[in-house]
Amino acid sequence: TILVLDFGSQYTHLITRRLRELNIYSEMLPCTQKLSDLEFKPKGIILSGGPYSVYAEDAPHVDPVAFELGVPILGICYGLQEIAWRHGKNVLAGEKREFGHAGLDVHTENGQVSRLFKDLPNNTDVWMSHGDKLSRMPDGFRTIATSANSPYAGIAHEEKHIYGIQFHPEVTHTPRGVEVIRNFAVGICGAKQGWTMEAFKDKEVARIRKLVGEKGQVIGAVSGGVDSTVAAKLMQEAVGGRFHAVMVDNGVLRKDEAKQVKETLTRGLGVNLTVVDASDRFLDLLEGVSDPEKKRKIIGNTFIEIFEEEAKRIAKEAELTPHAGPVEWFLQGTLYPDVIESISFKGPSQTIKTHHNVGGLPEKMKLKLIEPLRELFKDEVRAMGREMGIPADLVGRHPFPGPGLAIRILGAVTREKVRVLQQADLIFIEEIRKAGVYNDISQAFAALSGDRAVGVVGDQRLHGYLVFLRAVQTTDFMTATAYEFPPGVLTKIVSRIGNEVEGVARVLYEVTSKPPSTIEFE
Ligand code: XMP
């Protein structure tokens, strides 16, 4: 394990990400972590960047034990200053902020470059983002690299295996950065590059078995999305029938979704799944409600109510099952980006937030939380899903919002509108798959306008539905651009929707970026 201590830089999670890409196991903890009571012995420690000045009164500092563990340390940016500060307060408040690309000159000593820069060219492009810089070399250290603005862009205490760099090797703007990270983790720390999805899965299955015990039972919700499906499959492998998956059909799912999820999870993956058809209950409650936030609330709250009822029923049945204990655990498919919030260092005075979970369900139901995917990024979950034999189209599926089609029907939801939208959406996605562009698009869906549009069918003027189509490309869903379809694809889609979905008068393709638009319509 390489331990990453977070000083609050916006890039810290990229360090763990890069290590993971090198198949090296890493854990990230806040910089204030007491190191004497760690449950594992790290092979090396990386001190991240951070927004502070080491001289600031409330500046965070690493547990001095770090320097006594005898393991190699790499300080990045603030981490470098922290090392220098620990070794005699050699840091100067920078007069000039340095931000952006810089050329790094790698130094040689007796014809050799530092082990940290092994196989790097003598001059290489790096990314800088700092205010303070070193004023003087701490005792026992030497310069291993410089840049035009930073005479101490890289320092090393080779005997103690302590290294510091002013630039950020973890960002893609530092093209050879991954090699620096590998030189440190593998070359200097001796970390093994054996961390694979399979190893991760085995470790997680073993951990769950130990946690839940011989008799413990687990409950969890599935949606048909990749995260909850992978989590459910993992749990099934760990505890088999003592895992009870629940899917709530809220009446605003995609066409035939509940049926397909049941088929894939039960028959395909062997998961013990109950589908609760609560569509009438949801659709009745949604009647006449046009405020999107109200719609979201109704769907969220009703989901919780139904899940609780179902959990109670399962718990009661479970009590009657011989050789099984009570339902005590709640499975949640939380991913790493959701937990970064709660494990990042947020500054000395701020309390660390715990991340949100499904409407506080586990707490309310007095269940203990299991989150087997909490260390993974989305693409890693997908890789694991593929390895577990989950069908490719499910693994690569576009995200679907919890409130479902309710926030894609502008204004009040009716059963008729749900029917029209489900059909239009199905055709849209079918044609996207046929054109072979599904994987080029991050999210595609149809939506329905609240107003009617004028059209003509046969000889009759028709006041029909107005269907919007949206397909976007994005990496983080925070910003997005509209997808440019190959010629002919949209025309075909529009013609099929017009011909096959009764009551549609017009179909529009929306090309606004986010911002100013959002991905969803409400
Ligand atoms: P927006 O519309 O905010 O969407 O640009 C960004 C991403 O979030 C999804 N989204 C939601 N997901 N409940 C969800 O579970 C919601 O209320 C919700 N609203 C938006 C959206 O599908 C997109 O992937």
XYZ file of C-alpha atoms and ligand atoms in Angstrom:
546
model
C 0.000 0.000 0.000
C 1.088 3.513 -0.785
C -0.476 5.915 1.681
C -1.580 9.248 0.240
C -2.046 11.967 2.838
C -4.370 14.678 1.625
C -3.647 18.318 2.403
C -6.698 19.499 0.499
C -5.421 19.899 -3.052
C -7.989 19.587 -5.800
C -5.657 17.056 -7.427
C -5.148 14.632 -4.523
C -7.568 11.989 -5.734
C -5.647 11.953 -9.030
C -2.608 10.660 -7.157
C -4.535 7.581 -6.000
C -6.001 7.307 -9.462
C -2.560 7.247 -11.116
C -1.308 4.665 -8.617
C -4.338 2.532 -9.390
C -3.613 2.777 -13.105
C -0.164 1.406 -12.317
C -1.905 -1.502 -10.544
C -0.588 -0.304 -7.197
C -2.857 -0.369 -4.194
C -3.199 2.953 -2.418
C -5.219 4.514 0.332
C -5.960 8.162 0.842
C -6.367 9.619 4.326
C -6.595 13.168 5.642
C -3.199 14.728 6.407
C -4.080 14.949 10.088
C -4.266 11.148 10.376
C -2.406 9.788 13.435
C 0.139 7.452 11.932
C 0.980 5.448 15.044
C -2.360 3.669 14.975
C -2.576 2.801 11.274
C -3.992 -0.640 10.629
C -1.487 -1.317 7.856
C 2.149 -0.561 7.223
C 2.501 1.525 4.071
C 5.430 0.923 1.735
C 5.636 4.615 1.111
C 3.870 7.888 1.833
C 2.909 10.659 -0.566
C 2.127 14.090 0.872
C -0.241 15.897 -1.457
C -0.470 19.523 -2.421
C -2.752 21.879 -0.568
C -4.033 25.436 -0.589
C -2.158 26.577 2.546
C 1.109 28.241 3.354
C 3.125 26.145 5.824
C 3.674 29.281 7.873
C 0.011 30.051 8.319
C -1.064 29.677 11.944
C -3.720 27.117 11.075
C -1.637 25.315 8.440
C -2.098 21.555 8.612
C 0.936 19.401 9.353
C 1.632 15.740 9.002
C 2.114 13.554 12.072
C 5.924 13.744 12.655
C 5.857 9.958 13.069
C 5.776 9.855 9.231
C 9.491 10.686 9.198
C 10.311 7.966 11.736
C 8.573 5.053 10.031
C 11.602 4.471 7.843
C 9.489 4.385 4.669
C 10.146 6.593 1.630
C 8.248 9.874 1.464
C 7.368 11.968 -1.566
C 6.080 15.495 -1.028
C 4.243 17.172 -3.875
C 3.968 20.985 -3.863
C 2.681 21.740 -0.344
C 4.087 18.324 0.547
C 7.542 19.537 -0.488
C 7.178 22.633 1.653
C 5.981 20.524 4.552
C 9.145 18.408 4.240
C 11.340 21.515 4.137
C 9.472 23.059 7.075
C 9.971 19.875 9.093
C 13.664 20.038 8.286
C 14.381 23.553 9.468
C 11.717 25.962 8.261
C 13.314 26.716 4.902
C 10.234 27.987 3.148
C 9.671 31.437 1.765
C 6.374 33.027 1.021
C 6.415 33.350 -2.748
C 6.325 36.855 -4.175
C 5.117 35.403 -7.399
C 2.593 32.657 -7.926
C 3.667 30.124 -10.488
C 0.840 28.539 -12.387
C 0.904 26.564 -15.599
C 3.486 24.808 -17.714
C 7.175 24.957 -16.872
C 10.274 23.262 -18.192
C 11.907 20.983 -15.628
C 15.684 20.571 -15.798
C 16.659 17.257 -14.325
C 20.031 17.381 -12.570
C 22.716 14.776 -12.756
C 25.217 13.923 -10.063
C 28.196 11.822 -11.074
C 26.412 11.364 -14.364
C 23.321 9.972 -12.695
C 19.850 11.447 -12.287
C 17.899 10.912 -9.091
C 16.020 7.601 -8.915
C 12.845 9.675 -8.880
C 13.522 10.862 -12.419
C 14.878 7.594 -13.840
C 14.393 7.355 -17.630
C 13.074 10.919 -17.890
C 14.571 13.291 -20.492
C 16.880 16.034 -19.208
C 14.243 18.604 -19.887
C 10.595 17.807 -19.523
C 7.338 19.685 -19.360
C 5.650 19.877 -15.937
C 2.631 21.564 -14.394
C 3.136 24.061 -11.581
C 0.579 25.562 -9.267
C 2.029 27.129 -6.148
C 2.641 30.331 -4.238
C 5.336 29.548 -1.665
C 8.678 28.144 -2.584
C 11.836 26.937 -0.915
C 14.298 29.599 0.167
C 17.173 27.339 1.125
C 18.049 23.688 0.879
C 17.299 21.818 4.101
C 20.282 19.977 5.647
C 21.136 16.692 4.037
C 19.089 17.405 0.917
C 20.298 18.146 -2.585
C 18.723 19.632 -5.675
C 17.586 17.031 -8.179
C 15.733 19.363 -10.561
C 15.171 23.039 -11.223
C 12.836 25.180 -13.278
C 13.157 28.779 -14.412
C 11.117 30.012 -11.456
C 11.891 27.323 -8.902
C 15.553 26.717 -8.121
C 14.398 23.865 -5.867
C 11.831 22.253 -8.143
C 12.997 18.844 -6.930
C 14.921 17.930 -3.775
C 16.065 14.665 -2.266
C 17.577 13.219 0.874
C 18.714 10.020 -0.742
C 19.785 8.194 2.452
C 16.487 8.842 4.173
C 14.542 8.303 0.919
C 12.735 11.609 1.266
C 11.842 13.397 -1.963
C 10.055 16.623 -2.706
C 8.837 18.103 -5.961
C 7.303 21.468 -6.645
C 5.303 20.373 -9.697
C 2.255 18.109 -9.947
C 3.104 14.726 -11.494
C -0.486 13.495 -11.048
C -2.112 15.819 -13.606
C -2.201 15.034 -17.312
C -0.565 18.415 -17.998
C 2.644 16.770 -16.754
C 3.065 14.290 -19.613
C 5.795 12.185 -17.948
C 4.241 12.515 -14.473
C 3.081 8.924 -14.225
C 6.700 7.805 -14.627
C 7.714 9.967 -11.673
C 4.967 8.366 -9.597
C 6.032 4.908 -10.747
C 9.699 5.618 -10.037
C 8.726 6.558 -6.508
C 6.191 3.822 -5.794
C 7.886 0.906 -7.550
C 11.542 1.910 -7.846
C 11.981 3.584 -4.475
C 9.236 2.074 -2.272
C 9.212 -1.377 -3.845
C 5.427 -1.443 -4.140
C 4.056 -4.357 -6.143
C 2.099 -3.762 -9.339
C -0.269 -6.634 -8.685
C -3.429 -4.748 -7.856
C -6.039 -5.913 -10.351
C -9.802 -5.834 -10.435
C -9.812 -9.525 -9.736
C -7.587 -9.145 -6.700
C -9.811 -6.334 -5.539
C -12.929 -8.428 -5.971
C -11.488 -11.352 -4.022
C -10.378 -9.055 -1.228
C -13.804 -7.421 -1.073
C -15.669 -10.740 -1.080
C -13.471 -11.968 1.772
C -13.970 -8.717 3.686
C -17.758 -8.891 3.289
C -17.862 -12.525 4.431
C -15.897 -11.666 7.540
C -18.037 -8.627 8.257
C -21.402 -10.263 7.741
C -20.455 -13.577 9.327
C -21.901 -17.031 8.750
C -25.517 -16.056 9.262
C -25.856 -12.314 8.714
C -28.263 -11.075 6.067
C -28.013 -8.067 3.797
C -30.570 -5.944 1.999
C -29.980 -3.491 -0.837
C -31.737 -1.590 -3.594
C -30.941 -2.096 -7.263
C -31.871 0.229 -10.111
C -30.633 -1.570 -13.207
C -27.642 0.758 -13.417
C -24.086 -0.509 -13.473
C -23.121 0.448 -9.900
C -25.964 -1.249 -8.081
C -25.738 -4.283 -10.372
C -22.014 -4.789 -9.762
C -22.503 -4.264 -6.025
C -25.358 -6.783 -6.018
C -23.358 -9.381 -7.919
C -20.434 -8.956 -5.541
C -22.726 -9.410 -2.564
C -24.304 -12.440 -4.157
C -20.861 -13.986 -4.557
C -20.051 -13.217 -0.945
C -23.212 -14.330 0.861
C -25.471 -15.895 -1.795
C -29.138 -16.062 -0.829
C -28.565 -14.119 2.366
C -28.487 -11.036 0.170
C -31.931 -9.662 -0.649
C -32.037 -7.208 -3.529
C -35.085 -4.997 -3.983
C -36.077 -3.073 -7.077
C -38.912 -0.593 -6.859
C -40.814 -0.020 -10.100
C -41.908 3.582 -9.723
C -43.835 3.730 -12.998
C -41.404 6.215 -14.536
C -38.693 3.797 -15.582
C -37.646 3.204 -19.173
C -39.832 0.839 -21.176
C -39.789 -2.730 -19.786
C -36.916 -1.838 -17.491
C -38.172 -3.689 -14.416
C -38.740 -6.822 -16.460
C -35.268 -6.679 -17.965
C -33.551 -6.053 -14.642
C -35.391 -8.988 -13.122
C -34.303 -11.166 -16.024
C -30.640 -10.105 -15.942
C -30.160 -10.164 -12.188
C -32.178 -13.224 -11.320
C -31.613 -15.498 -14.228
C -28.337 -14.156 -15.524
C -26.509 -13.345 -12.297
C -28.282 -15.463 -9.698
C -29.156 -12.523 -7.468
C -32.068 -13.002 -5.083
C -34.221 -10.082 -6.293
C -37.734 -8.906 -5.498
C -39.312 -6.397 -7.860
C -42.015 -4.346 -6.193
C -44.455 -2.923 -8.717
C -45.491 0.342 -7.124
C -46.164 2.244 -10.340
C -49.766 3.045 -9.462
C -48.815 4.385 -6.076
C -46.184 6.710 -7.606
C -48.274 7.806 -10.591
C -51.282 8.587 -8.362
C -49.108 10.713 -6.092
C -47.571 12.510 -9.076
C -50.935 13.419 -10.570
C -51.213 17.157 -11.180
C -47.745 17.912 -9.767
C -45.720 20.045 -12.152
C -42.967 21.496 -9.946
C -39.811 19.435 -10.661
C -38.516 19.661 -7.092
C -41.870 18.448 -5.774
C -41.765 15.567 -8.230
C -38.285 14.654 -7.038
C -39.389 14.779 -3.402
C -42.471 12.652 -3.949
C -40.453 10.014 -5.768
C -37.629 10.042 -3.218
C -39.909 9.810 -0.182
C -42.193 7.201 -1.678
C -39.174 5.114 -2.626
C -38.020 5.160 0.985
C -41.468 4.224 2.289
C -41.755 1.276 -0.067
C -38.238 0.099 0.506
C -38.829 0.159 4.269
C -42.037 -1.842 3.941
C -40.244 -4.382 1.798
C -37.287 -4.535 4.158
C -39.619 -5.223 7.075
C -41.288 -8.013 5.155
C -37.947 -9.549 4.221
C -36.657 -9.211 7.779
C -39.739 -10.995 9.096
C -39.344 -13.823 6.629
C -35.659 -13.967 7.373
C -36.398 -14.529 11.045
C -38.264 -17.676 10.084
C -35.429 -18.964 7.907
C -33.442 -21.603 9.754
C -29.656 -21.168 9.905
C -29.816 -17.452 9.115
C -29.511 -14.428 11.353
C -31.343 -11.112 11.259
C -31.032 -8.583 8.429
C -28.447 -6.183 9.802
C -26.662 -4.852 6.759
C -27.461 -2.445 3.971
C -25.621 -2.625 0.661
C -24.912 0.601 -1.174
C -23.117 1.099 -4.486
C -21.345 4.303 -3.456
C -18.367 5.160 -5.677
C -15.091 6.862 -4.872
C -16.056 10.288 -6.256
C -18.929 10.314 -3.736
C -16.649 9.537 -0.810
C -13.844 11.915 -1.771
C -16.069 14.583 -0.252
C -15.993 12.849 3.104
C -12.358 11.769 3.264
C -10.695 14.857 1.838
C -9.018 17.218 4.197
C -11.224 20.297 4.409
C -9.118 22.534 6.613
C -8.385 22.577 10.311
C -11.572 24.263 11.423
C -13.994 22.362 9.239
C -15.544 19.127 10.305
C -15.339 16.374 7.769
C -18.684 15.649 6.180
C -20.007 12.145 5.971
C -21.319 11.473 2.515
C -24.959 11.241 1.722
C -26.675 7.899 1.492
C -30.056 6.886 0.156
C -32.272 9.217 2.137
C -30.595 8.223 5.398
C -32.219 4.807 5.088
C -29.631 2.658 6.873
C -29.584 4.966 9.876
C -33.320 5.164 10.094
C -33.645 1.411 9.794
C -30.714 0.825 12.140
C -28.804 -1.034 9.465
C -25.045 -1.101 9.086
C -23.687 0.127 5.767
C -21.547 -1.943 3.384
C -20.076 -0.089 0.413
C -17.923 -2.496 -1.603
C -17.304 -0.018 -4.437
C -16.298 2.920 -2.288
C -12.687 2.801 -3.497
C -13.493 2.614 -7.191
C -13.979 5.044 -10.033
C -16.770 4.469 -12.525
C -14.567 2.932 -15.218
C -13.110 0.541 -12.650
C -16.623 -0.553 -11.683
C -17.285 -1.161 -15.345
C -14.096 -3.236 -15.676
C -15.141 -5.280 -12.663
C -18.630 -5.732 -14.094
C -17.161 -7.084 -17.332
C -14.957 -9.448 -15.398
C -17.948 -10.734 -13.447
C -19.807 -11.601 -16.613
C -22.364 -8.809 -16.424
C -23.732 -8.210 -19.950
C -21.793 -5.575 -21.896
C -24.809 -3.404 -22.669
C -25.608 -3.131 -18.974
C -22.001 -2.394 -18.025
C -21.732 0.431 -20.555
C -25.152 1.861 -19.880
C -25.777 5.603 -19.829
C -26.791 6.969 -16.429
C -30.484 7.268 -15.615
C -31.743 9.667 -12.931
C -33.500 8.359 -9.824
C -36.690 10.384 -10.528
C -36.676 8.798 -13.973
C -39.006 9.957 -16.700
C -40.829 12.206 -14.237
C -38.150 14.867 -14.748
C -38.190 14.269 -18.510
C -41.902 15.021 -18.773
C -42.095 18.774 -18.392
C -45.053 19.707 -16.225
C -47.464 17.181 -14.768
C -46.895 13.472 -15.361
C -49.713 11.398 -16.820
C -49.815 7.716 -17.699
C -50.384 8.660 -21.330
C -47.281 10.878 -21.398
C -45.199 8.142 -19.781
C -46.323 5.754 -22.520
C -45.437 8.205 -25.324
C -42.078 9.029 -23.814
C -41.123 5.411 -23.148
C -41.760 4.549 -26.792
C -39.938 7.563 -28.190
C -36.971 6.956 -25.885
C -36.791 3.294 -26.847
C -36.649 4.149 -30.556
C -34.022 6.835 -29.959
C -31.733 4.458 -28.046
C -32.361 1.578 -30.452
C -31.300 3.692 -33.420
C -28.274 5.055 -31.581
C -27.158 1.483 -30.930
C -27.838 0.509 -34.535
C -25.726 3.437 -35.764
C -22.900 2.140 -33.552
C -22.511 5.414 -31.663
C -23.933 4.502 -28.239
C -20.483 4.384 -26.641
C -19.476 7.730 -28.163
C -22.340 9.348 -26.276
C -22.292 9.834 -22.500
C -26.029 10.166 -22.043
C -28.912 10.151 -24.520
C -32.622 10.305 -23.862
C -35.954 11.648 -25.038
C -38.044 14.172 -23.117
C -41.571 15.482 -23.531
C -42.592 19.114 -23.646
C -45.421 20.310 -21.420
C -47.099 21.988 -24.388
C -48.787 20.532 -27.399
C -47.464 21.228 -30.877
C -49.286 21.592 -34.141
C -48.771 18.940 -36.770
C -50.614 17.129 -39.480
C -51.523 13.458 -39.791
C -53.324 12.340 -42.949
C -55.511 15.305 -43.783
C -56.038 16.281 -40.180
C -54.316 18.986 -38.212
C -53.073 17.392 -35.029
C -52.358 18.926 -31.647
C -49.781 16.360 -30.745
C -46.854 15.867 -28.423
C -43.574 17.679 -28.756
C -40.651 15.292 -28.213
C -37.146 16.544 -27.411
C -34.099 14.436 -28.062
C -30.856 15.065 -26.225
C -27.487 13.345 -26.550
C -24.430 14.735 -24.797
C -20.749 14.068 -24.428
C -19.124 14.703 -21.079
C -16.495 13.257 -18.797
C -17.765 14.499 -15.466
C -21.407 15.513 -16.117
C -20.556 18.962 -14.756
C -20.131 20.344 -18.252
C -21.327 18.773 -21.469
C -21.611 19.370 -25.192
C -24.292 18.179 -27.571
C -23.349 15.167 -29.675
C -23.050 15.691 -33.444
C -24.789 12.751 -35.090
C -23.459 11.284 -38.334
C -25.600 12.363 -41.303
C -28.904 10.581 -41.680
C -29.176 9.139 -38.175
C -31.379 11.877 -36.708
C -33.648 11.922 -39.762
C -34.235 8.226 -39.391
C -34.939 8.523 -35.670
C -37.374 11.388 -36.158
C -39.187 9.549 -38.903
C -39.531 6.394 -36.817
C -40.846 8.287 -33.793
C -43.365 10.127 -35.990
C -44.588 6.918 -37.570
C -44.539 4.585 -34.615
C -45.501 6.670 -31.593
C -49.106 7.713 -31.667
C -49.837 11.350 -30.915
C -46.417 12.861 -31.655
C -46.523 16.004 -33.799
C -42.940 17.224 -33.674
C -39.472 16.001 -32.701
C -36.665 18.431 -31.841
C -32.970 17.748 -31.266
C -31.490 19.950 -28.576
C -27.932 21.219 -29.089
C -27.328 23.556 -26.141
C -24.161 22.932 -24.131
C -24.042 22.693 -20.362
C -23.664 25.449 -19.264
C -25.910 27.360 -19.815
C -28.255 24.388 -20.199
C -28.338 21.307 -17.946
C -28.339 17.737 -19.198
C -31.842 16.968 -17.960
C -34.715 19.287 -18.859
C -35.935 19.932 -15.317
P -28.001 17.928 -14.999
O -29.394 17.910 -15.516
O -27.905 18.491 -13.621
O -27.572 16.398 -14.906
O -27.038 18.575 -15.950
C -26.299 15.920 -14.552
C -26.396 14.430 -14.312
O -27.201 14.180 -13.143
C -28.330 13.412 -13.463
N -29.461 13.928 -12.672
C -30.034 13.272 -11.652
N -29.779 12.064 -11.141
N -31.524 12.391 -9.560
C -30.549 11.609 -10.099
O -30.354 10.477 -9.615
C -31.834 13.626 -10.027
O -32.722 14.285 -9.514
C -31.047 14.086 -11.138
N -31.045 15.236 -11.857
C -30.066 15.113 -12.787
C -28.523 13.557 -14.941
O -29.206 12.438 -15.497
C -27.102 13.682 -15.432
O -26.490 12.412 -15.577
